[in-house]
PDB file of C-alpha atoms in Angstrom:
ATOM      1  CA  MET A   1       9.316  39.833 -25.024  1.00 54.00           C
ATOM      2  CA  LYS A   2       8.431  36.514 -26.593  1.00 64.00           C
ATOM      3  CA  ARG A   3      11.441  34.676 -27.993  1.00 73.00           C
ATOM      4  CA  SER A   4      11.572  33.346 -31.538  1.00 83.00           C
ATOM      5  CA  PRO A   5      10.625  29.669 -32.018  1.00 88.00           C
ATOM      6  CA  ARG A   6      13.610  27.376 -32.279  1.00 90.00           C
ATOM      7  CA  ILE A   7      13.586  24.897 -35.149  1.00 90.00           C
ATOM      8  CA  LEU A   8      15.765  21.812 -35.212  1.00 90.00           C
ATOM      9  CA  VAL A   9      16.716  21.180 -38.845  1.00 91.00           C
ATOM     10  CA  ALA A  10      17.727  17.565 -39.580  1.00 89.00           C
ATOM     11  CA  LEU A  11      18.150  17.269 -43.360  1.00 90.00           C
ATOM     12  CA  GLU A  12      20.712  14.794 -44.621  1.00 87.00           C
ATOM     13  CA  ALA A  13      21.723  16.701 -47.746  1.00 89.00           C
ATOM     14  CA  VAL A  14      24.054  19.534 -46.681  1.00 90.00           C
ATOM     15  CA  SER A  15      22.919  21.803 -49.512  1.00 91.00           C
ATOM     16  CA  GLN A  16      19.255  21.396 -48.542  1.00 92.00           C
ATOM     17  CA  ARG A  17      20.021  21.963 -44.877  1.00 91.00           C
ATOM     18  CA  VAL A  18      21.957  25.157 -45.610  1.00 92.00           C
ATOM     19  CA  LYS A  19      19.178  26.550 -47.795  1.00 93.00           C
ATOM     20  CA  ALA A  20      16.434  25.644 -45.304  1.00 92.00           C
ATOM     21  CA  VAL A  21      18.396  27.243 -42.446  1.00 91.00           C
ATOM     22  CA  LYS A  22      18.842  30.457 -44.426  1.00 93.00           C
ATOM     23  CA  ILE A  23      15.114  30.673 -45.219  1.00 93.00           C
ATOM     24  CA  LEU A  24      14.138  30.042 -41.598  1.00 92.00           C
ATOM     25  CA  GLU A  25      16.575  32.629 -40.253  1.00 92.00           C
ATOM     26  CA  GLU A  26      15.214  35.176 -42.725  1.00 91.00           C
ATOM     27  CA  GLN A  27      11.746  34.446 -41.335  1.00 90.00           C
ATOM     28  CA  GLY A  28      12.895  35.147 -37.775  1.00 90.00           C
ATOM     29  CA  PHE A  29      13.192  31.569 -36.523  1.00 91.00           C
ATOM     30  CA  GLY A  30      15.978  30.437 -34.243  1.00 90.00           C
ATOM     31  CA  VAL A  31      17.719  27.476 -35.849  1.00 90.00           C
ATOM     32  CA  LEU A  32      19.442  24.389 -34.469  1.00 90.00           C
ATOM     33  CA  GLN A  33      21.130  21.953 -36.845  1.00 91.00           C
ATOM     34  CA  ALA A  34      21.766  18.212 -36.719  1.00 87.00           C
ATOM     35  CA  GLU A  35      23.849  16.346 -39.261  1.00 87.00           C
ATOM     36  CA  ASP A  36      23.613  12.966 -37.517  1.00 85.00           C
ATOM     37  CA  LEU A  37      21.728  11.101 -34.802  1.00 84.00           C
ATOM     38  CA  ALA A  38      24.084  12.141 -31.991  1.00 85.00           C
ATOM     39  CA  ALA A  39      23.744  15.835 -32.846  1.00 86.00           C
ATOM     40  CA  PHE A  40      19.984  15.457 -33.143  1.00 85.00           C
ATOM     41  CA  ASP A  41      19.743  13.809 -29.730  1.00 83.00           C
ATOM     42  CA  ALA A  42      21.792  16.597 -28.144  1.00 83.00           C
ATOM     43  CA  ALA A  43      19.774  19.428 -29.701  1.00 82.00           C
ATOM     44  CA  LYS A  44      16.206  18.081 -29.461  1.00 80.00           C
ATOM     45  CA  VAL A  45      15.619  19.252 -25.887  1.00 80.00           C
ATOM     46  CA  ASP A  46      15.873  22.912 -26.942  1.00 84.00           C
ATOM     47  CA  ALA A  47      13.644  22.692 -30.032  1.00 86.00           C
ATOM     48  CA  ASP A  48      10.076  24.023 -30.362  1.00 87.00           C
ATOM     49  CA  ALA A  49       9.603  22.174 -33.669  1.00 89.00           C
ATOM     50  CA  VAL A  50      11.524  19.872 -35.974  1.00 89.00           C
ATOM     51  CA  LEU A  51      12.117  19.937 -39.719  1.00 91.00           C
ATOM     52  CA  ILE A  52      13.397  16.480 -40.611  1.00 89.00           C
ATOM     53  CA  ASP A  53      13.936  14.090 -43.487  1.00 89.00           C
ATOM     54  CA  VAL A  54      11.711  11.034 -43.391  1.00 87.00           C
ATOM     55  CA  ASP A  55      14.836   8.928 -43.866  1.00 83.00           C
ATOM     56  CA  PHE A  56      17.130  10.915 -41.557  1.00 85.00           C
ATOM     57  CA  ALA A  57      19.479   8.489 -39.758  1.00 80.00           C
ATOM     58  CA  GLY A  58      18.017   5.621 -41.734  1.00 79.00           C
ATOM     59  CA  GLY A  59      14.448   6.513 -40.727  1.00 74.00           C
ATOM     60  CA  ALA A  60      15.074   5.636 -37.078  1.00 71.00           C
ATOM     61  CA  VAL A  61      14.231   9.130 -35.808  1.00 74.00           C
ATOM     62  CA  ALA A  62      10.984   9.659 -37.710  1.00 68.00           C
ATOM     63  CA  ASP A  63       9.504   6.445 -36.333  1.00 66.00           C
ATOM     64  CA  TRP A  64       9.705   7.565 -32.707  1.00 73.00           C
ATOM     65  CA  LEU A  65       8.892  11.247 -33.227  1.00 72.00           C
ATOM     66  CA  LEU A  66       5.225  10.333 -32.668  1.00 66.00           C
ATOM     67  CA  LEU A  67       6.109   9.806 -29.006  1.00 70.00           C
ATOM     68  CA  TRP A  68       7.821  13.177 -28.707  1.00 73.00           C
ATOM     69  CA  PRO A  69       5.624  16.150 -27.652  1.00 76.00           C
ATOM     70  CA  VAL A  70       7.087  18.539 -30.233  1.00 83.00           C
ATOM     71  CA  PRO A  71       5.461  19.277 -33.626  1.00 86.00           C
ATOM     72  CA  VAL A  72       7.248  17.947 -36.685  1.00 87.00           C
ATOM     73  CA  VAL A  73       7.335  18.891 -40.359  1.00 90.00           C
ATOM     74  CA  LEU A  74       8.463  15.882 -42.367  1.00 89.00           C
ATOM     75  CA  VAL A  75      10.299  16.287 -45.658  1.00 90.00           C
ATOM     76  CA  ALA A  76       9.759  13.416 -48.091  1.00 89.00           C
ATOM     77  CA  ASN A  77      10.333  12.610 -51.740  1.00 89.00           C
ATOM     78  CA  SER A  78       7.363  12.659 -54.096  1.00 86.00           C
ATOM     79  CA  ASP A  79       7.477   8.861 -54.402  1.00 86.00           C
ATOM     80  CA  GLU A  80       7.174   8.309 -50.630  1.00 85.00           C
ATOM     81  CA  ASN A  81       4.684   5.622 -49.566  1.00 84.00           C
ATOM     82  CA  PRO A  82       1.505   7.583 -48.598  1.00 84.00           C
ATOM     83  CA  ARG A  83       0.538   5.096 -45.905  1.00 83.00           C
ATOM     84  CA  ARG A  84       3.907   5.315 -44.172  1.00 81.00           C
ATOM     85  CA  LEU A  85       3.841   9.099 -44.400  1.00 80.00           C
ATOM     86  CA  ALA A  86       0.350   9.210 -42.887  1.00 79.00           C
ATOM     87  CA  ASN A  87       1.502   7.057 -39.973  1.00 77.00           C
ATOM     88  CA  LEU A  88       4.527   9.271 -39.329  1.00 77.00           C
ATOM     89  CA  TYR A  89       2.639  12.552 -39.072  1.00 71.00           C
ATOM     90  CA  ALA A  90      -0.414  11.224 -37.229  1.00 67.00           C
ATOM     91  CA  ASP A  91       0.066  13.899 -34.554  1.00 73.00           C
ATOM     92  CA  GLU A  92      -2.473  16.648 -35.292  1.00 77.00           C
ATOM     93  CA  ALA A  93       0.111  19.426 -34.898  1.00 79.00           C
ATOM     94  CA  SER A  94       2.503  17.869 -37.418  1.00 82.00           C
ATOM     95  CA  SER A  95       2.515  17.933 -41.217  1.00 86.00           C
ATOM     96  CA  PHE A  96       4.692  17.124 -44.212  1.00 88.00           C
ATOM     97  CA  VAL A  97       6.056  18.636 -47.409  1.00 90.00           C
ATOM     98  CA  LEU A  98       7.116  16.833 -50.587  1.00 92.00           C
ATOM     99  CA  ARG A  99      10.264  17.771 -52.462  1.00 91.00           C
ATOM    100  CA  ASP A 100       9.796  18.889 -56.060  1.00 90.00           C
ATOM    101  CA  VAL A 101      12.298  19.387 -58.860  1.00 87.00           C
ATOM    102  CA  GLU A 102      11.717  23.171 -58.928  1.00 89.00           C
ATOM    103  CA  ASP A 103      12.522  23.405 -55.183  1.00 90.00           C
ATOM    104  CA  ARG A 104       9.257  25.153 -54.425  1.00 92.00           C
ATOM    105  CA  TRP A 105       8.909  23.050 -51.280  1.00 92.00           C
ATOM    106  CA  TYR A 106      11.274  25.393 -49.408  1.00 92.00           C
ATOM    107  CA  GLY A 107       8.649  28.124 -49.521  1.00 92.00           C
ATOM    108  CA  HIS A 108       6.145  25.922 -47.708  1.00 93.00           C
ATOM    109  CA  ILE A 109       8.414  25.273 -44.737  1.00 92.00           C
ATOM    110  CA  PRO A 110       7.924  28.531 -42.729  1.00 92.00           C
ATOM    111  CA  PRO A 111       4.084  28.557 -42.846  1.00 92.00           C
ATOM    112  CA  LEU A 112       3.932  24.852 -42.022  1.00 91.00           C
ATOM    113  CA  LEU A 113       6.184  25.360 -39.004  1.00 91.00           C
ATOM    114  CA  HIS A 114       4.213  28.423 -37.841  1.00 90.00           C
ATOM    115  CA  LYS A 115       1.009  26.404 -38.092  1.00 90.00           C
ATOM    116  CA  ALA A 116       2.479  23.386 -36.308  1.00 87.00           C
ATOM    117  CA  ILE A 117       3.750  25.510 -33.397  1.00 88.00           C
ATOM    118  CA  ALA A 118       0.444  27.399 -33.116  1.00 88.00           C
ATOM    119  CA  ILE A 119      -1.542  24.151 -33.025  1.00 86.00           C
ATOM    120  CA  ARG A 120       0.795  22.683 -30.411  1.00 85.00           C
ATOM    121  CA  GLU A 121       0.463  25.799 -28.220  1.00 85.00           C
ATOM    122  CA  SER A 122      -3.331  25.627 -28.537  1.00 85.00           C
ATOM    123  CA  LEU A 123      -3.325  21.943 -27.599  1.00 82.00           C
ATOM    124  CA  ASP A 124      -1.051  22.616 -24.629  1.00 82.00           C
ATOM    125  CA  ARG A 125      -3.380  25.354 -23.363  1.00 84.00           C
ATOM    126  CA  ARG A 126      -6.398  23.096 -23.775  1.00 84.00           C
ATOM    127  CA  ASN A 127      -4.675  20.210 -22.038  1.00 82.00           C
ATOM    128  CA  SER A 128      -3.587  22.532 -19.250  1.00 82.00           C
ATOM    129  CA  ASN A 129      -7.193  23.631 -18.728  1.00 83.00           C
ATOM    130  CA  ILE A 130      -8.338  20.013 -18.716  1.00 80.00           C
ATOM    131  CA  ILE A 131      -5.681  19.084 -16.165  1.00 80.00           C
ATOM    132  CA  ARG A 132      -6.704  21.985 -13.907  1.00 83.00           C
ATOM    133  CA  ALA A 133     -10.379  21.027 -14.207  1.00 79.00           C
ATOM    134  CA  GLU A 134      -9.609  17.374 -13.436  1.00 78.00           C
ATOM    135  CA  SER A 135      -7.489  18.408 -10.477  1.00 80.00           C
ATOM    136  CA  SER A 136     -10.334  20.510  -9.069  1.00 79.00           C
ATOM    137  CA  TYR A 137     -12.747  17.637  -9.687  1.00 78.00           C
ATOM    138  CA  GLN A 138     -10.468  15.150  -7.933  1.00 79.00           C
ATOM    139  CA  ASN A 139      -9.972  17.489  -4.968  1.00 80.00           C
ATOM    140  CA  LEU A 140     -13.741  17.892  -4.677  1.00 81.00           C
ATOM    141  CA  LEU A 141     -14.249  14.124  -4.672  1.00 79.00           C
ATOM    142  CA  ARG A 142     -11.603  13.727  -1.973  1.00 81.00           C
ATOM    143  CA  VAL A 143     -13.461  15.937   0.485  1.00 80.00           C
ATOM    144  CA  ILE A 144     -16.941  14.521  -0.173  1.00 84.00           C
ATOM    145  CA  PRO A 145     -17.878  12.359   2.839  1.00 86.00           C
ATOM    146  CA  ASP A 146     -20.034  10.058   0.681  1.00 89.00           C
ATOM    147  CA  ILE A 147     -18.530   7.162  -1.251  1.00 90.00           C
ATOM    148  CA  VAL A 148     -18.435   7.925  -4.980  1.00 91.00           C
ATOM    149  CA  TYR A 149     -17.871   4.951  -7.266  1.00 91.00           C
ATOM    150  CA  VAL A 150     -17.703   4.066 -10.951  1.00 91.00           C
ATOM    151  CA  LEU A 151     -18.393   0.574 -12.307  1.00 91.00           C
ATOM    152  CA  ASP A 152     -17.576  -0.812 -15.734  1.00 89.00           C
ATOM    153  CA  GLY A 153     -20.036  -2.910 -17.743  1.00 86.00           C
ATOM    154  CA  ASP A 154     -19.168  -6.032 -15.723  1.00 88.00           C
ATOM    155  CA  GLY A 155     -19.945  -4.394 -12.389  1.00 89.00           C
ATOM    156  CA  CYS A 156     -16.295  -4.003 -11.383  1.00 92.00           C
ATOM    157  CA  PHE A 157     -14.982  -0.850  -9.744  1.00 93.00           C
ATOM    158  CA  THR A 158     -12.937   1.453 -11.961  1.00 91.00           C
ATOM    159  CA  TYR A 159     -12.894   4.344  -9.502  1.00 90.00           C
ATOM    160  CA  LEU A 160     -13.649   5.033  -5.819  1.00 92.00           C
ATOM    161  CA  ASN A 161     -12.980   8.185  -3.863  1.00 91.00           C
ATOM    162  CA  ASP A 162     -11.170   8.258  -0.527  1.00 90.00           C
ATOM    163  CA  ALA A 163     -14.432   8.014   1.444  1.00 89.00           C
ATOM    164  CA  VAL A 164     -14.354   4.227   0.963  1.00 90.00           C
ATOM    165  CA  THR A 165     -11.654   4.171   3.642  1.00 88.00           C
ATOM    166  CA  GLN A 166     -14.573   4.398   6.108  1.00 86.00           C
ATOM    167  CA  LEU A 167     -15.066   0.708   5.332  1.00 86.00           C
ATOM    168  CA  GLY A 168     -11.383  -0.092   5.820  1.00 87.00           C
ATOM    169  CA  TRP A 169     -10.631  -0.317   2.084  1.00 89.00           C
ATOM    170  CA  LYS A 170      -8.139   1.707   0.107  1.00 91.00           C
ATOM    171  CA  PRO A 171      -9.560   2.728  -3.294  1.00 92.00           C
ATOM    172  CA  ALA A 172      -6.774   0.880  -5.134  1.00 92.00           C
ATOM    173  CA  GLU A 173      -7.671  -2.360  -3.340  1.00 93.00           C
ATOM    174  CA  LEU A 174     -11.163  -2.405  -4.839  1.00 93.00           C
ATOM    175  CA  VAL A 175     -10.391  -1.185  -8.359  1.00 92.00           C
ATOM    176  CA  GLY A 176     -10.894  -4.118 -10.719  1.00 91.00           C
ATOM    177  CA  ARG A 177     -12.942  -6.081  -8.163  1.00 92.00           C
ATOM    178  CA  HIS A 178     -16.686  -6.689  -8.316  1.00 93.00           C
ATOM    179  CA  PHE A 179     -18.999  -4.517  -6.236  1.00 92.00           C
ATOM    180  CA  ALA A 180     -20.145  -7.657  -4.395  1.00 91.00           C
ATOM    181  CA  GLU A 181     -16.984  -7.236  -2.295  1.00 90.00           C
ATOM    182  CA  ILE A 182     -18.647  -4.510  -0.224  1.00 90.00           C
ATOM    183  CA  VAL A 183     -22.317  -5.592  -0.300  1.00 90.00           C
ATOM    184  CA  HIS A 184     -24.030  -7.975   2.123  1.00 88.00           C
ATOM    185  CA  PRO A 185     -24.383 -11.386   0.405  1.00 88.00           C
ATOM    186  CA  ASP A 186     -28.115 -11.444   1.202  1.00 87.00           C
ATOM    187  CA  ASP A 187     -28.578  -8.019  -0.394  1.00 89.00           C
ATOM    188  CA  PHE A 188     -26.554  -8.785  -3.519  1.00 91.00           C
ATOM    189  CA  PRO A 189     -29.286 -10.780  -5.357  1.00 90.00           C
ATOM    190  CA  GLU A 190     -31.673  -7.867  -4.777  1.00 89.00           C
ATOM    191  CA  VAL A 191     -29.398  -5.154  -6.221  1.00 90.00           C
ATOM    192  CA  SER A 192     -27.382  -6.916  -8.945  1.00 90.00           C
ATOM    193  CA  ARG A 193     -28.516  -6.026 -12.435  1.00 87.00           C
ATOM    194  CA  ILE A 194     -27.890  -9.412 -14.005  1.00 86.00           C
ATOM    195  CA  LEU A 195     -29.952 -11.219 -11.327  1.00 87.00           C
ATOM    196  CA  VAL A 196     -32.755  -8.706 -10.804  1.00 85.00           C
ATOM    197  CA  LEU A 197     -33.493  -8.058 -14.461  1.00 81.00           C
ATOM    198  CA  ASN A 198     -33.670 -11.778 -15.200  1.00 80.00           C
ATOM    199  CA  ARG A 199     -36.453 -12.073 -12.637  1.00 78.00           C
ATOM    200  CA  CYS A 200     -38.206  -8.987 -14.038  1.00 72.00           C
ATOM    201  CA  HIS A 201     -38.037 -10.141 -17.657  1.00 69.00           C
ATOM    202  CA  GLY A 202     -41.333  -9.509 -19.421  1.00 63.00           C
ATOM    203  CA  GLN A 203     -42.798  -7.424 -16.600  1.00 69.00           C
ATOM    204  CA  ILE A 204     -43.956  -3.847 -17.165  1.00 69.00           C
ATOM    205  CA  THR A 205     -42.788  -1.543 -14.390  1.00 68.00           C
ATOM    206  CA  GLY A 206     -43.199   2.192 -14.109  1.00 65.00           C
ATOM    207  CA  PRO A 207     -40.743   4.567 -12.424  1.00 67.00           C
ATOM    208  CA  GLU A 208     -42.255   3.886  -9.002  1.00 71.00           C
ATOM    209  CA  SER A 209     -41.903   0.098  -9.143  1.00 72.00           C
ATOM    210  CA  ALA A 210     -38.713  -0.098 -11.229  1.00 80.00           C
ATOM    211  CA  PRO A 211     -36.078  -2.285  -9.518  1.00 86.00           C
ATOM    212  CA  LYS A 212     -33.291  -0.499  -7.662  1.00 87.00           C
ATOM    213  CA  LEU A 213     -29.823  -1.573  -8.754  1.00 88.00           C
ATOM    214  CA  PHE A 214     -26.337  -0.991  -7.390  1.00 90.00           C
ATOM    215  CA  ASP A 215     -24.926  -1.369 -10.927  1.00 88.00           C
ATOM    216  CA  GLU A 216     -27.550   0.887 -12.508  1.00 88.00           C
ATOM    217  CA  ARG A 217     -27.552   1.468 -16.297  1.00 87.00           C
ATOM    218  CA  ARG A 218     -30.615   3.682 -16.611  1.00 85.00           C
ATOM    219  CA  THR A 219     -31.053   7.434 -16.467  1.00 84.00           C
ATOM    220  CA  GLY A 220     -34.145   9.576 -15.955  1.00 81.00           C
ATOM    221  CA  ASP A 221     -36.951   8.766 -13.509  1.00 81.00           C
ATOM    222  CA  ARG A 222     -36.216   5.029 -13.539  1.00 82.00           C
ATOM    223  CA  ARG A 223     -32.631   5.347 -12.317  1.00 86.00           C
ATOM    224  CA  THR A 224     -31.806   4.097  -8.846  1.00 87.00           C
ATOM    225  CA  LYS A 225     -32.600   6.368  -5.901  1.00 87.00           C
ATOM    226  CA  ASP A 226     -32.924   5.710  -2.159  1.00 85.00           C
ATOM    227  CA  LEU A 227     -31.616   2.143  -2.378  1.00 88.00           C
ATOM    228  CA  VAL A 228     -30.546   0.945   1.078  1.00 88.00           C
ATOM    229  CA  VAL A 229     -27.951  -1.846   1.303  1.00 88.00           C
ATOM    230  CA  ARG A 230     -25.770  -3.313   4.004  1.00 88.00           C
ATOM    231  CA  LEU A 231     -22.066  -2.699   3.462  1.00 87.00           C
ATOM    232  CA  ARG A 232     -19.136  -4.862   4.508  1.00 84.00           C
ATOM    233  CA  HIS A 233     -16.093  -3.556   6.324  1.00 84.00           C
ATOM    234  CA  LYS A 234     -12.867  -5.027   4.998  1.00 83.00           C
ATOM    235  CA  TYR A 235     -11.910  -6.638   8.320  1.00 76.00           C
ATOM    236  CA  HIS A 236     -15.381  -7.725   9.481  1.00 66.00           C
ATOM    237  CA  CYS A 237     -16.937 -11.001   8.396  1.00 56.00           C
ATOM    238  CA  GLU A 238     -20.011 -11.093  10.634  1.00 51.00           C
ATOM    239  CA  TRP A 239     -23.331 -10.860   8.825  1.00 44.00           C
ATOM    240  CA  THR A 240     -26.056 -10.930  11.436  1.00 39.00           C
ATOM    241  CA  THR A 241     -29.146  -8.907  12.220  1.00 37.00           C
ATOM    242  CA  LYS A 242     -27.456  -7.359  15.231  1.00 38.00           C
ATOM    243  CA  ARG A 243     -24.027  -6.881  13.639  1.00 42.00           C
ATOM    244  CA  VAL A 244     -24.139  -4.738  10.520  1.00 43.00           C
ATOM    245  CA  ASP A 245     -20.939  -2.927   9.570  1.00 56.00           C
ATOM    246  CA  SER A 246     -22.620  -0.050   7.814  1.00 70.00           C
ATOM    247  CA  TRP A 247     -25.838   0.915   6.076  1.00 75.00           C
ATOM    248  CA  GLY A 248     -25.550   2.767   2.789  1.00 81.00           C
ATOM    249  CA  GLU A 249     -28.136   4.696   0.801  1.00 82.00           C
ATOM    250  CA  VAL A 250     -27.290   4.428  -2.892  1.00 85.00           C
ATOM    251  CA  ALA A 251     -28.103   6.724  -5.809  1.00 84.00           C
ATOM    252  CA  ALA A 252     -26.807   5.561  -9.194  1.00 85.00           C
ATOM    253  CA  LEU A 253     -27.253   6.092 -12.923  1.00 82.00           C
ATOM    254  CA  GLY A 254     -25.863   4.706 -16.150  1.00 84.00           C
ATOM    255  CA  VAL A 255     -23.143   6.518 -18.077  1.00 82.00           C
ATOM    256  CA  ASN A 256     -21.174   5.948 -21.249  1.00 80.00           C
ATOM    257  CA  LEU A 257     -17.537   5.336 -20.403  1.00 72.00           C
ATOM    258  CA  PRO A 258     -15.351   5.984 -23.495  1.00 64.00           C
ATOM    259  CA  GLU A 259     -12.368   4.304 -21.858  1.00 57.00           C
ATOM    260  CA  PHE A 260     -14.405   1.088 -21.461  1.00 53.00           C
ATOM    261  CA  GLN A 261     -16.086   0.914 -24.869  1.00 50.00           C
ATOM    262  CA  SER A 262     -15.967  -2.861 -24.985  1.00 54.00           C
ATOM    263  CA  GLN A 263     -17.842  -3.017 -21.686  1.00 56.00           C
ATOM    264  CA  GLY A 264     -20.850  -0.988 -22.844  1.00 67.00           C
ATOM    265  CA  ILE A 265     -22.560   1.308 -20.367  1.00 82.00           C
ATOM    266  CA  GLY A 266     -21.116   1.692 -16.900  1.00 87.00           C
ATOM    267  CA  THR A 267     -22.403   3.087 -13.614  1.00 90.00           C
ATOM    268  CA  VAL A 268     -21.723   6.162 -11.528  1.00 89.00           C
ATOM    269  CA  GLY A 269     -23.074   6.039  -7.989  1.00 89.00           C
ATOM    270  CA  VAL A 270     -22.975   7.699  -4.599  1.00 90.00           C
ATOM    271  CA  ILE A 271     -23.284   5.850  -1.274  1.00 90.00           C
ATOM    272  CA  ARG A 272     -24.310   7.858   1.769  1.00 86.00           C
ATOM    273  CA  ASP A 273     -23.650   6.350   5.191  1.00 82.00           C
ATOM    274  CA  ILE A 274     -26.994   6.211   7.033  1.00 77.00           C
ATOM    275  CA  SER A 275     -25.846   3.918   9.848  1.00 71.00           C
ATOM    276  CA  GLU A 276     -26.404   6.587  12.485  1.00 68.00           C
ATOM    277  CA  ARG A 277     -29.834   7.379  11.098  1.00 66.00           C
ATOM    278  CA  ARG A 278     -30.759   3.704  11.093  1.00 65.00           C
ATOM    279  CA  GLN A 279     -29.544   3.361  14.670  1.00 67.00           C
ATOM    280  CA  ASN A 280     -31.589   6.384  15.755  1.00 65.00           C
ATOM    281  CA  GLU A 281     -34.656   4.998  14.005  1.00 66.00           C
ATOM    282  CA  ARG A 282     -34.135   1.636  15.680  1.00 68.00           C
ATOM    283  CA  GLU A 283     -33.806   3.235  19.123  1.00 62.00           C
ATOM    284  CA  MET A 284     -36.894   5.348  18.475  1.00 77.00           C
ATOM    285  CA  ARG A 285     -38.821   2.248  17.386  1.00 72.00           C
ATOM    286  CA  LEU A 286     -37.778   0.363  20.516  1.00 67.00           C
ATOM    287  CA  LYS A 287     -38.847   3.287  22.685  1.00 67.00           C
ATOM    288  CA  LEU A 288     -42.216   3.446  20.954  1.00 72.00           C
ATOM    289  CA  GLU A 289     -42.687  -0.313  21.341  1.00 68.00           C
ATOM    290  CA  SER A 290     -41.771  -0.041  25.015  1.00 67.00           C
ATOM    291  CA  LYS A 291     -44.173   2.872  25.447  1.00 73.00           C
ATOM    292  CA  ASP A 292     -46.980   0.985  23.673  1.00 70.00           C
ATOM    293  CA  LEU A 293     -46.357  -2.046  25.882  1.00 72.00           C
ATOM    294  CA  HIS A 294     -46.428   0.148  28.982  1.00 66.00           C
ATOM    295  CA  ILE A 295     -49.710   1.792  27.890  1.00 72.00           C
ATOM    296  CA  LYS A 296     -51.256  -1.610  27.193  1.00 71.00           C
ATOM    297  CA  GLU A 297     -50.173  -2.828  30.620  1.00 72.00           C
ATOM    298  CA  ILE A 298     -51.732   0.257  32.291  1.00 71.00           C
ATOM    299  CA  HIS A 299     -54.915  -0.217  30.271  1.00 67.00           C
ATOM    300  CA  HIS A 300     -55.046  -3.894  31.229  1.00 65.00           C
ATOM    301  CA  ARG A 301     -54.644  -3.097  34.949  1.00 70.00           C
ATOM    302  CA  ALA A 302     -57.245  -0.333  34.770  1.00 74.00           C
ATOM    303  CA  LYS A 303     -59.647  -2.709  33.049  1.00 72.00           C
ATOM    304  CA  ASN A 304     -59.106  -5.389  35.696  1.00 71.00           C
ATOM    305  CA  ASN A 305     -59.599  -2.871  38.502  1.00 66.00           C
TER     306      ASN A 305
END
């Protein structure tokens, strides 16, 4: 059986507190009372909602109630500053009621509290679903063998999954750093948006000849696909033809990142390690070259004979 909601009543005037408590108990609410700040602090942990004077304890409580995850119904005088009142009940589950000389405001308390609690429960369920979805999403990213990354508008990493540990980096070590940290310095001018697009300024390119960018901002057919770059291992500094830490095939597209509004459009990308494939292709190419050379040598000897 569901228990009755518990309301913490913090009204300074004893007569108002007594009357409000009586009305709430008649409506089936459980009631906790606080006549001062110490009593309020002791009782707040058990409350599902709060009915409180705007100026309770000199206004000190109302100012920090915004940080408390419990809905609040504020009681204010009719001459209360509207701007201050709006700031105090900014939480979408909270509301306010103004005292009137006929004391009709008491009748508004129960429905306001019912509404505040219902909204808070709805928000909690929605947040719980979001948290579960994010948890599933994060778990999925953890098991993906490809490197998944997010860049802000400046080309700096804001997220990397655990697959980046293949290059010796921990995700936290790269967050906030530019993507150039993991790209071969010779490849960087060919995949950096700010450099490539400056060279392409004024040119008309279709989807087939559109430049491929590590920090892609486009979507649709022109977004980056099949871009191959050389990647740097954290502890390796050699950049030679024979010594390449890793080859990555990049697919990326532009996305709006609400948490980075000042940075404009960001990038979401996936890097697939194709080092083994490149090595196999290289070995196959060497074998073919060796075979061609052998055939030419046989042909040359046959011709001479």
